[in-house]
DNA sequence: CATGCGTGGAA
DNA sequence: TTTCCAAGCAT
């Protein structure tokens, strides 16, 4: 389903406005792309940039990372958030060495079999790193298509069949063009067609946007539940892990008690961190990164 | 399919 | 000061 009136303006806009990101440069390796995609899951580009650079310097290949303890990945992950992603990236590196001779695979089915790689990430790596033709459906793309094509402000909570059909119908036939289209729509969503304050005045397809034509009707789907934070297990786990991350030596229980007063919750969170293999117990009362 | 999972900057 | 996130994944 090639020629859509959306293609040319979006591709031209991307050519003029795309950000210069390390994982988009011609010399970027598939490993660099994969690392960036894991880090960018729910984490803003600005915070990923320095960690990605340090990561690729220290571990230029999957084999280099796979040779290290998982705790080194957790430490290097720093404050990107969702540190289980660090374990998954390490696990992906191990799997790449074991199953693919140390080379990041280019096939979607091989990619999605890696830890931490779901539909979006598999399609993104196959498309961005290898130029393959895939529907790359992230939250940015979903929002752009919801607006421009479907006339709604925001996509629903989960990907629908109809949404995927729309994205598939718009995907250019030529693989190279499809890959550029995928990253271009995503970039448009990230820079112009943003969630909160879309800059329709800068949008290359504003005159073809169904949402704009309909007068920017407000989102009418199910309310997205706000995520609580203060006092949650997530906050507690974050505090505990930060103590271990910031110490080169194993830490005593007392150091953990100091950052979270609620003993029952602290104990429970420490247990889940141990169960998740984000923390290791190295003595009767001492803990460290694995 | 609904939930849980971190973080720090912007509105 | 609160709120709301930001290129999802696993269960």
mmCIF file of C-alpha atoms (C1' of nucleotides) in Angstrom:
data_model
loop_
_atom_site.group_PDB
_atom_site.id
_atom_site.type_symbol
_atom_site.label_atom_id
_atom_site.label_comp_id
_atom_site.label_asym_id
_atom_site.label_seq_id
_atom_site.Cartn_x
_atom_site.Cartn_y
_atom_site.Cartn_z
ATOM 1 C CA UNK A 1 0.000 0.000 0.000
ATOM 2 C CA UNK A 2 2.526 2.642 -1.045
ATOM 3 C CA UNK A 3 1.648 6.195 -1.930
ATOM 4 C CA UNK A 4 -0.168 7.941 0.858
ATOM 5 C CA UNK A 5 -0.366 11.735 0.846
ATOM 6 C CA UNK A 6 1.270 11.557 4.264
ATOM 7 C CA UNK A 7 4.530 10.006 3.057
ATOM 8 C CA UNK A 8 6.244 12.791 1.201
ATOM 9 C CA UNK A 9 5.663 15.572 3.743
ATOM 10 C CA UNK A 10 6.660 13.369 6.690
ATOM 11 C CA UNK A 11 9.792 12.044 4.974
ATOM 12 C CA UNK A 12 10.801 15.517 3.882
ATOM 13 C CA UNK A 13 10.192 16.902 7.352
ATOM 14 C CA UNK A 14 12.323 14.122 8.844
ATOM 15 C CA UNK A 15 15.119 14.863 6.439
ATOM 16 C CA UNK A 16 15.163 18.459 7.688
ATOM 17 C CA UNK A 17 14.431 18.035 11.391
ATOM 18 C CA UNK A 18 15.695 14.674 12.603
ATOM 19 C CA UNK A 19 17.865 14.736 15.711
ATOM 20 C CA UNK A 20 21.453 13.628 15.465
ATOM 21 C CA UNK A 21 21.364 10.675 17.847
ATOM 22 C CA UNK A 22 24.322 8.295 18.290
ATOM 23 C CA UNK A 23 22.296 5.181 17.521
ATOM 24 C CA UNK A 24 21.074 6.718 14.253
ATOM 25 C CA UNK A 25 24.461 7.487 12.785
ATOM 26 C CA UNK A 26 25.608 5.415 9.807
ATOM 27 C CA UNK A 27 28.469 3.912 11.794
ATOM 28 C CA UNK A 28 26.173 2.829 14.643
ATOM 29 C CA UNK A 29 26.253 -0.930 15.130
ATOM 30 C CA UNK A 30 23.157 -3.098 15.560
ATOM 31 C CA UNK A 31 24.341 -3.581 19.140
ATOM 32 C CA UNK A 32 24.276 0.186 19.649
ATOM 33 C CA UNK A 33 20.726 0.259 18.305
ATOM 34 C CA UNK A 34 19.620 -2.608 20.521
ATOM 35 C CA UNK A 35 21.151 -1.002 23.614
ATOM 36 C CA UNK A 36 19.440 2.291 22.808
ATOM 37 C CA UNK A 37 16.061 0.638 22.372
ATOM 38 C CA UNK A 38 16.218 -1.126 25.730
ATOM 39 C CA UNK A 39 17.281 2.095 27.432
ATOM 40 C CA UNK A 40 14.588 4.132 25.708
ATOM 41 C CA UNK A 41 11.781 1.911 26.951
ATOM 42 C CA UNK A 42 9.955 4.424 29.161
ATOM 43 C CA UNK A 43 13.009 6.647 29.599
ATOM 44 C CA UNK A 44 13.546 10.027 27.872
ATOM 45 C CA UNK A 45 16.256 10.463 25.237
ATOM 46 C CA UNK A 46 18.104 13.143 27.190
ATOM 47 C CA UNK A 47 18.730 10.824 30.100
ATOM 48 C CA UNK A 48 19.687 7.884 27.896
ATOM 49 C CA UNK A 49 22.376 9.709 25.907
ATOM 50 C CA UNK A 50 25.255 9.733 28.441
ATOM 51 C CA UNK A 51 24.558 6.226 29.732
ATOM 52 C CA UNK A 52 24.370 4.833 26.206
ATOM 53 C CA UNK A 53 27.704 6.376 25.324
ATOM 54 C CA UNK A 54 29.430 5.022 28.411
ATOM 55 C CA UNK A 55 27.831 1.611 27.875
ATOM 56 C CA UNK A 56 29.033 1.304 24.280
ATOM 57 C CA UNK A 57 32.517 2.443 25.251
ATOM 58 C CA UNK A 58 32.770 -0.141 27.990
ATOM 59 C CA UNK A 59 30.962 -2.917 26.136
ATOM 60 C CA UNK A 60 31.362 -2.368 22.384
ATOM 61 C CA UNK A 61 29.984 -5.838 21.631
ATOM 62 C CA UNK A 62 27.428 -8.237 23.128
ATOM 63 C CA UNK A 63 30.283 -10.590 24.024
ATOM 64 C CA UNK A 64 31.985 -7.924 26.114
ATOM 65 C CA UNK A 65 28.866 -7.429 28.204
ATOM 66 C CA UNK A 66 28.072 -11.131 28.392
ATOM 67 C CA UNK A 67 31.479 -11.760 29.972
ATOM 68 C CA UNK A 68 30.676 -9.513 32.944
ATOM 69 C CA UNK A 69 28.592 -10.249 36.052
ATOM 70 C CA UNK A 70 25.009 -9.019 35.830
ATOM 71 C CA UNK A 71 25.657 -6.650 38.705
ATOM 72 C CA UNK A 72 28.019 -4.636 36.528
ATOM 73 C CA UNK A 73 25.162 -4.049 34.108
ATOM 74 C CA UNK A 74 22.882 -2.990 36.956
ATOM 75 C CA UNK A 75 25.525 -0.576 38.225
ATOM 76 C CA UNK A 76 26.224 0.890 34.806
ATOM 77 C CA UNK A 77 22.499 1.296 34.234
ATOM 78 C CA UNK A 78 22.686 4.034 36.837
ATOM 79 C CA UNK A 79 19.487 5.968 37.368
ATOM 80 C CA UNK A 80 17.751 5.214 34.095
ATOM 81 C CA UNK A 81 14.974 3.486 36.001
ATOM 82 C CA UNK A 82 13.397 0.040 35.666
ATOM 83 C CA UNK A 83 16.728 -1.680 36.397
ATOM 84 C CA UNK A 84 15.354 -5.064 35.399
ATOM 85 C CA UNK A 85 16.006 -3.805 31.892
ATOM 86 C CA UNK A 86 19.735 -3.943 32.712
ATOM 87 C CA UNK A 87 19.405 -7.614 33.582
ATOM 88 C CA UNK A 88 17.425 -8.230 30.421
ATOM 89 C CA UNK A 89 20.010 -6.462 28.287
ATOM 90 C CA UNK A 90 22.719 -8.562 29.881
ATOM 91 C CA UNK A 91 20.610 -11.650 29.241
ATOM 92 C CA UNK A 92 20.127 -10.589 25.644
ATOM 93 C CA UNK A 93 23.904 -10.257 25.257
ATOM 94 C CA UNK A 94 24.402 -13.754 26.634
ATOM 95 C CA UNK A 95 21.749 -15.156 24.300
ATOM 96 C CA UNK A 96 23.292 -13.362 21.330
ATOM 97 C CA UNK A 97 26.651 -14.952 22.096
ATOM 98 C CA UNK A 98 25.146 -18.390 22.669
ATOM 99 C CA UNK A 99 22.656 -18.489 19.834
ATOM 100 C CA UNK A 100 23.947 -16.039 17.247
ATOM 101 C CA UNK A 101 27.724 -16.175 17.420
ATOM 102 C CA UNK A 102 27.915 -12.785 19.102
ATOM 103 C CA UNK A 103 26.156 -10.932 16.290
ATOM 104 C CA UNK A 104 22.863 -9.178 16.922
ATOM 105 C CA UNK A 105 20.339 -11.106 14.803
ATOM 106 C CA UNK A 106 18.440 -9.246 12.087
ATOM 107 C CA UNK A 107 15.302 -11.375 12.023
ATOM 108 C CA UNK A 108 12.261 -10.233 13.968
ATOM 109 C CA UNK A 109 11.592 -13.752 15.260
ATOM 110 C CA UNK A 110 15.141 -14.063 16.599
ATOM 111 C CA UNK A 111 15.044 -10.600 18.137
ATOM 112 C CA UNK A 112 11.731 -11.010 19.915
ATOM 113 C CA UNK A 113 13.046 -14.207 21.489
ATOM 114 C CA UNK A 114 15.677 -12.166 23.359
ATOM 115 C CA UNK A 115 15.045 -11.078 26.973
ATOM 116 C CA UNK A 116 13.577 -7.590 27.185
ATOM 117 C CA UNK A 117 12.687 -7.499 23.506
ATOM 118 C CA UNK A 118 8.978 -7.319 22.720
ATOM 119 C CA UNK A 119 7.104 -6.520 19.538
ATOM 120 C CA UNK A 120 8.102 -2.876 19.429
ATOM 121 C CA UNK A 121 11.807 -3.409 20.117
ATOM 122 C CA UNK A 122 12.122 -6.345 17.724
ATOM 123 C CA UNK A 123 10.516 -4.362 14.930
ATOM 124 C CA UNK A 124 12.564 -1.270 15.752
ATOM 125 C CA UNK A 125 15.921 -3.097 15.685
ATOM 126 C CA UNK A 126 15.058 -5.037 12.529
ATOM 127 C CA UNK A 127 13.995 -1.784 10.898
ATOM 128 C CA UNK A 128 16.512 0.764 12.199
ATOM 129 C CA UNK A 129 19.606 -1.411 12.403
ATOM 130 C CA UNK A 130 19.018 -3.631 9.382
ATOM 131 C CA UNK A 131 16.661 -1.700 7.112
ATOM 132 C CA UNK A 132 14.005 -4.379 7.141
ATOM 133 C CA UNK A 133 10.343 -3.668 6.522
ATOM 134 C CA UNK A 134 8.309 -3.833 9.733
ATOM 135 C CA UNK A 135 5.412 -2.047 11.362
ATOM 136 C CA UNK A 136 7.071 -0.195 14.222
ATOM 137 C CA UNK A 137 4.293 0.655 16.617
ATOM 138 C CA UNK A 138 5.395 2.624 19.635
ATOM 139 C CA UNK A 139 3.436 5.170 21.617
ATOM 140 C CA UNK A 140 4.606 8.035 19.376
ATOM 141 C CA UNK A 141 3.544 6.327 16.181
ATOM 142 C CA UNK A 142 0.252 5.271 17.726
ATOM 143 C CA UNK A 143 -0.468 8.864 18.715
ATOM 144 C CA UNK A 144 0.409 10.309 15.299
ATOM 145 C CA UNK A 145 -1.788 7.782 13.504
ATOM 146 C CA UNK A 146 -4.624 8.154 16.017
ATOM 147 C CA UNK A 147 -4.664 11.860 15.261
ATOM 148 C CA UNK A 148 -3.772 12.144 11.597
ATOM 149 C CA UNK A 149 -5.755 9.128 10.396
ATOM 150 C CA UNK A 150 -8.399 8.331 12.995
ATOM 151 C CA UNK A 151 -9.144 11.844 14.264
ATOM 152 C CA UNK A 152 -8.691 10.993 17.922
ATOM 153 C CA UNK A 153 -6.472 12.802 20.371
ATOM 154 C CA UNK A 154 -4.790 9.735 21.847
ATOM 155 C CA UNK A 155 -4.642 6.013 21.216
ATOM 156 C CA UNK A 156 -6.283 3.618 23.663
ATOM 157 C CA UNK A 157 -4.457 1.762 26.409
ATOM 158 C CA UNK A 158 -3.542 -1.216 24.244
ATOM 159 C CA UNK A 159 -2.811 -1.763 20.563
ATOM 160 C CA UNK A 160 -5.918 -2.774 18.615
ATOM 161 C CA UNK A 161 -6.207 -4.761 15.439
ATOM 162 C CA UNK A 162 -7.584 -1.698 13.674
ATOM 163 C CA UNK A 163 -4.580 0.330 14.715
ATOM 164 C CA UNK A 164 -2.170 -2.241 13.388
ATOM 165 C CA UNK A 165 -4.134 -2.389 10.141
ATOM 166 C CA UNK A 166 -3.815 1.370 9.719
ATOM 167 C CA UNK A 167 -0.068 1.241 10.335
ATOM 168 C CA UNK A 168 0.344 -1.704 7.969
ATOM 169 C CA UNK A 169 -1.588 0.034 5.222
ATOM 170 C CA UNK A 170 0.683 3.068 5.490
ATOM 171 C CA UNK A 171 3.963 1.155 5.430
ATOM 172 C CA UNK A 172 5.818 1.794 2.161
ATOM 173 C CA UNK A 173 6.602 -1.289 0.062
ATOM 174 C CA UNK A 174 10.295 -0.596 -0.362
ATOM 175 C CA UNK A 175 12.141 -1.797 2.779
ATOM 176 C CA UNK A 176 14.557 1.125 2.947
ATOM 177 C CA UNK A 177 11.735 3.626 2.585
ATOM 178 C CA UNK A 178 9.658 1.717 5.120
ATOM 179 C CA UNK A 179 12.496 1.900 7.625
ATOM 180 C CA UNK A 180 12.872 5.638 7.142
ATOM 181 C CA UNK A 181 9.124 6.091 7.330
ATOM 182 C CA UNK A 182 9.033 4.226 10.631
ATOM 183 C CA UNK A 183 11.656 6.389 12.290
ATOM 184 C CA UNK A 184 10.240 9.536 10.701
ATOM 185 C CA UNK A 185 6.730 9.038 12.093
ATOM 186 C CA UNK A 186 8.208 8.252 15.485
ATOM 187 C CA UNK A 187 10.315 11.411 15.370
ATOM 188 C CA UNK A 188 7.286 13.462 14.379
ATOM 189 C CA UNK A 189 5.460 12.154 17.423
ATOM 190 C CA UNK A 190 8.434 12.878 19.663
ATOM 191 C CA UNK A 191 9.109 16.423 18.476
ATOM 192 C CA UNK A 192 5.870 17.863 17.045
ATOM 193 C CA UNK A 193 2.831 15.675 17.583
ATOM 194 C CA UNK A 194 3.506 15.430 21.298
ATOM 195 C CA UNK A 195 1.080 14.127 23.878
ATOM 196 C CA UNK A 196 0.510 17.253 25.932
ATOM 197 C CA UNK A 197 1.055 20.281 23.711
ATOM 198 C CA UNK A 198 1.191 19.355 20.032
ATOM 199 C CA UNK A 199 2.855 21.946 17.846
ATOM 200 C CA UNK A 200 0.431 21.760 14.963
ATOM 201 C CA UNK A 201 1.929 24.941 13.519
ATOM 202 C CA UNK A 202 5.130 23.036 12.816
ATOM 203 C CA UNK A 203 3.481 19.864 11.566
ATOM 204 C CA UNK A 204 4.100 18.838 7.944
ATOM 205 C CA UNK A 205 0.748 17.062 7.725
ATOM 206 C CA UNK A 206 -1.401 19.509 9.686
ATOM 207 C CA UNK A 207 -3.517 20.167 6.594
ATOM 208 C CA UNK A 208 -4.204 16.438 6.283
ATOM 209 C CA UNK A 209 -4.763 15.703 9.975
ATOM 210 C CA UNK A 210 -8.164 14.228 10.807
ATOM 211 C CA UNK A 211 -7.935 15.260 14.459
ATOM 212 C CA UNK A 212 -7.186 18.863 13.569
ATOM 213 C CA UNK A 213 -9.916 18.891 10.922
ATOM 214 C CA UNK A 214 -12.373 17.691 13.561
ATOM 215 C CA UNK A 215 -11.443 20.596 15.835
ATOM 216 C CA UNK A 216 -9.109 18.723 18.199
ATOM 217 C CA UNK A 217 -11.761 16.718 20.060
ATOM 218 C CA UNK A 218 -10.626 15.624 23.515
ATOM 219 C CA UNK A 219 -9.701 12.057 24.387
ATOM 220 C CA UNK A 220 -12.832 10.090 25.225
ATOM 221 C CA UNK A 221 -11.437 6.636 25.979
ATOM 222 C CA UNK A 222 -11.030 4.964 29.351
ATOM 223 C CA UNK A 223 -9.156 7.085 31.890
ATOM 224 C CA UNK A 224 -5.555 6.134 32.285
ATOM 225 C CA UNK A 225 -4.891 5.398 35.929
ATOM 226 C CA UNK A 226 -2.322 7.630 37.507
ATOM 227 C CA UNK A 227 0.669 5.775 38.861
ATOM 228 C CA UNK A 228 1.144 6.267 42.575
ATOM 229 C CA UNK A 229 4.643 6.835 43.776
ATOM 230 C CA UNK A 230 5.187 8.035 47.337
ATOM 231 C CA UNK A 231 5.360 5.101 49.701
ATOM 232 C CA UNK A 232 5.111 2.452 46.998
ATOM 233 C CA UNK A 233 7.195 -0.673 46.693
ATOM 234 C CA UNK A 234 8.709 0.835 43.564
ATOM 235 C CA UNK A 235 10.032 3.787 45.498
ATOM 236 C CA UNK A 236 11.272 1.511 48.265
ATOM 237 C CA UNK A 237 13.020 -0.806 45.820
ATOM 238 C CA UNK A 238 14.587 2.189 44.123
ATOM 239 C CA UNK A 239 15.980 3.464 47.413
ATOM 240 C CA UNK A 240 17.368 0.093 48.410
ATOM 241 C CA UNK A 241 18.963 -0.571 45.050
ATOM 242 C CA UNK A 242 20.490 2.907 44.978
ATOM 243 C CA UNK A 243 22.350 2.141 48.198
ATOM 244 C CA UNK A 244 23.886 -0.975 46.663
ATOM 245 C CA UNK A 245 24.593 0.727 43.365
ATOM 246 C CA UNK A 246 26.458 3.521 45.069
ATOM 247 C CA UNK A 247 28.659 1.205 47.099
ATOM 248 C CA UNK A 248 31.663 -0.709 45.819
ATOM 249 C CA UNK A 249 31.501 -2.983 48.838
ATOM 250 C CA UNK A 250 28.699 -5.152 50.214
ATOM 251 C CA UNK A 251 26.414 -3.193 52.509
ATOM 252 C CA UNK A 252 24.989 -4.143 55.874
ATOM 253 C CA UNK A 253 21.270 -4.331 56.619
ATOM 254 C CA UNK A 254 21.584 -1.245 58.750
ATOM 255 C CA UNK A 255 22.495 0.808 55.676
ATOM 256 C CA UNK A 256 19.246 -0.303 54.074
ATOM 257 C CA UNK A 257 17.226 0.388 57.188
ATOM 258 C CA UNK A 258 18.488 3.930 57.062
ATOM 259 C CA UNK A 259 16.801 4.686 53.733
ATOM 260 C CA UNK A 260 13.381 3.141 54.417
ATOM 261 C CA UNK A 261 11.815 3.254 57.881
ATOM 262 C CA UNK A 262 8.901 0.872 57.309
ATOM 263 C CA UNK A 263 10.449 -2.451 58.274
ATOM 264 C CA UNK A 264 7.775 -4.734 56.855
ATOM 265 C CA UNK A 265 7.784 -3.014 53.499
ATOM 266 C CA UNK A 266 11.566 -2.806 53.433
ATOM 267 C CA UNK A 267 11.865 -6.519 54.104
ATOM 268 C CA UNK A 268 9.317 -7.352 51.451
ATOM 269 C CA UNK A 269 11.041 -5.190 48.860
ATOM 270 C CA UNK A 270 14.429 -6.638 49.644
ATOM 271 C CA UNK A 271 12.918 -10.080 49.144
ATOM 272 C CA UNK A 272 11.535 -9.147 45.749
ATOM 273 C CA UNK A 273 14.832 -7.581 44.724
ATOM 274 C CA UNK A 274 16.557 -10.851 45.655
ATOM 275 C CA UNK A 275 13.909 -12.830 43.790
ATOM 276 C CA UNK A 276 14.399 -10.604 40.741
ATOM 277 C CA UNK A 277 18.167 -11.205 40.955
ATOM 278 C CA UNK A 278 18.766 -7.472 41.145
ATOM 279 C CA UNK A 279 20.377 -7.988 44.553
ATOM 280 C CA UNK A 280 22.485 -10.804 45.974
ATOM 281 C CA UNK A 281 22.909 -11.767 49.603
ATOM 282 C CA UNK A 282 26.598 -12.226 50.289
ATOM 283 C CA UNK A 283 26.492 -12.809 54.052
ATOM 284 C CA UNK A 284 24.057 -13.224 56.928
ATOM 285 C CA UNK A 285 23.431 -9.471 57.001
ATOM 286 C CA UNK A 286 25.186 -8.150 53.932
ATOM 287 C CA UNK A 287 23.996 -7.504 50.381
ATOM 288 C CA UNK A 288 25.518 -6.462 47.076
ATOM 289 C CA UNK A 289 24.780 -6.230 43.396
ATOM 290 C CA UNK A 290 24.856 -9.703 41.808
ATOM 291 C "C1'" DC B 1 -5.856 -8.138 29.700
ATOM 292 C "C1'" DA B 2 -4.608 -5.587 33.965
ATOM 293 C "C1'" DT B 3 -0.624 -4.782 36.881
ATOM 294 C "C1'" DG B 4 3.872 -3.849 38.509
ATOM 295 C "C1'" DC B 5 8.078 -2.054 37.488
ATOM 296 C "C1'" DG B 6 12.188 3.749 38.453
ATOM 297 C "C1'" DT B 7 13.453 8.183 37.569
ATOM 298 C "C1'" DG B 8 13.954 13.221 37.463
ATOM 299 C "C1'" DG B 9 12.473 17.011 34.639
ATOM 300 C "C1'" DA B 10 8.650 19.815 32.758
ATOM 301 C "C1'" DA B 11 3.964 21.803 33.060
ATOM 302 C "C1'" DT C 1 3.682 22.022 45.122
ATOM 303 C "C1'" DT C 2 1.479 18.348 42.617
ATOM 304 C "C1'" DT C 3 0.862 16.049 38.436
ATOM 305 C "C1'" DC C 4 2.247 13.568 34.528
ATOM 306 C "C1'" DC C 5 4.877 11.583 32.409
ATOM 307 C "C1'" DA C 6 8.939 8.903 28.315
ATOM 308 C "C1'" DA C 7 10.844 4.941 22.062
ATOM 309 C "C1'" DG C 8 7.536 -1.230 26.832
ATOM 310 C "C1'" DC C 9 8.044 -5.766 28.731
ATOM 311 C "C1'" DA C 10 6.780 -9.766 31.435
ATOM 312 C "C1'" DT C 11 3.473 -12.119 33.928
#
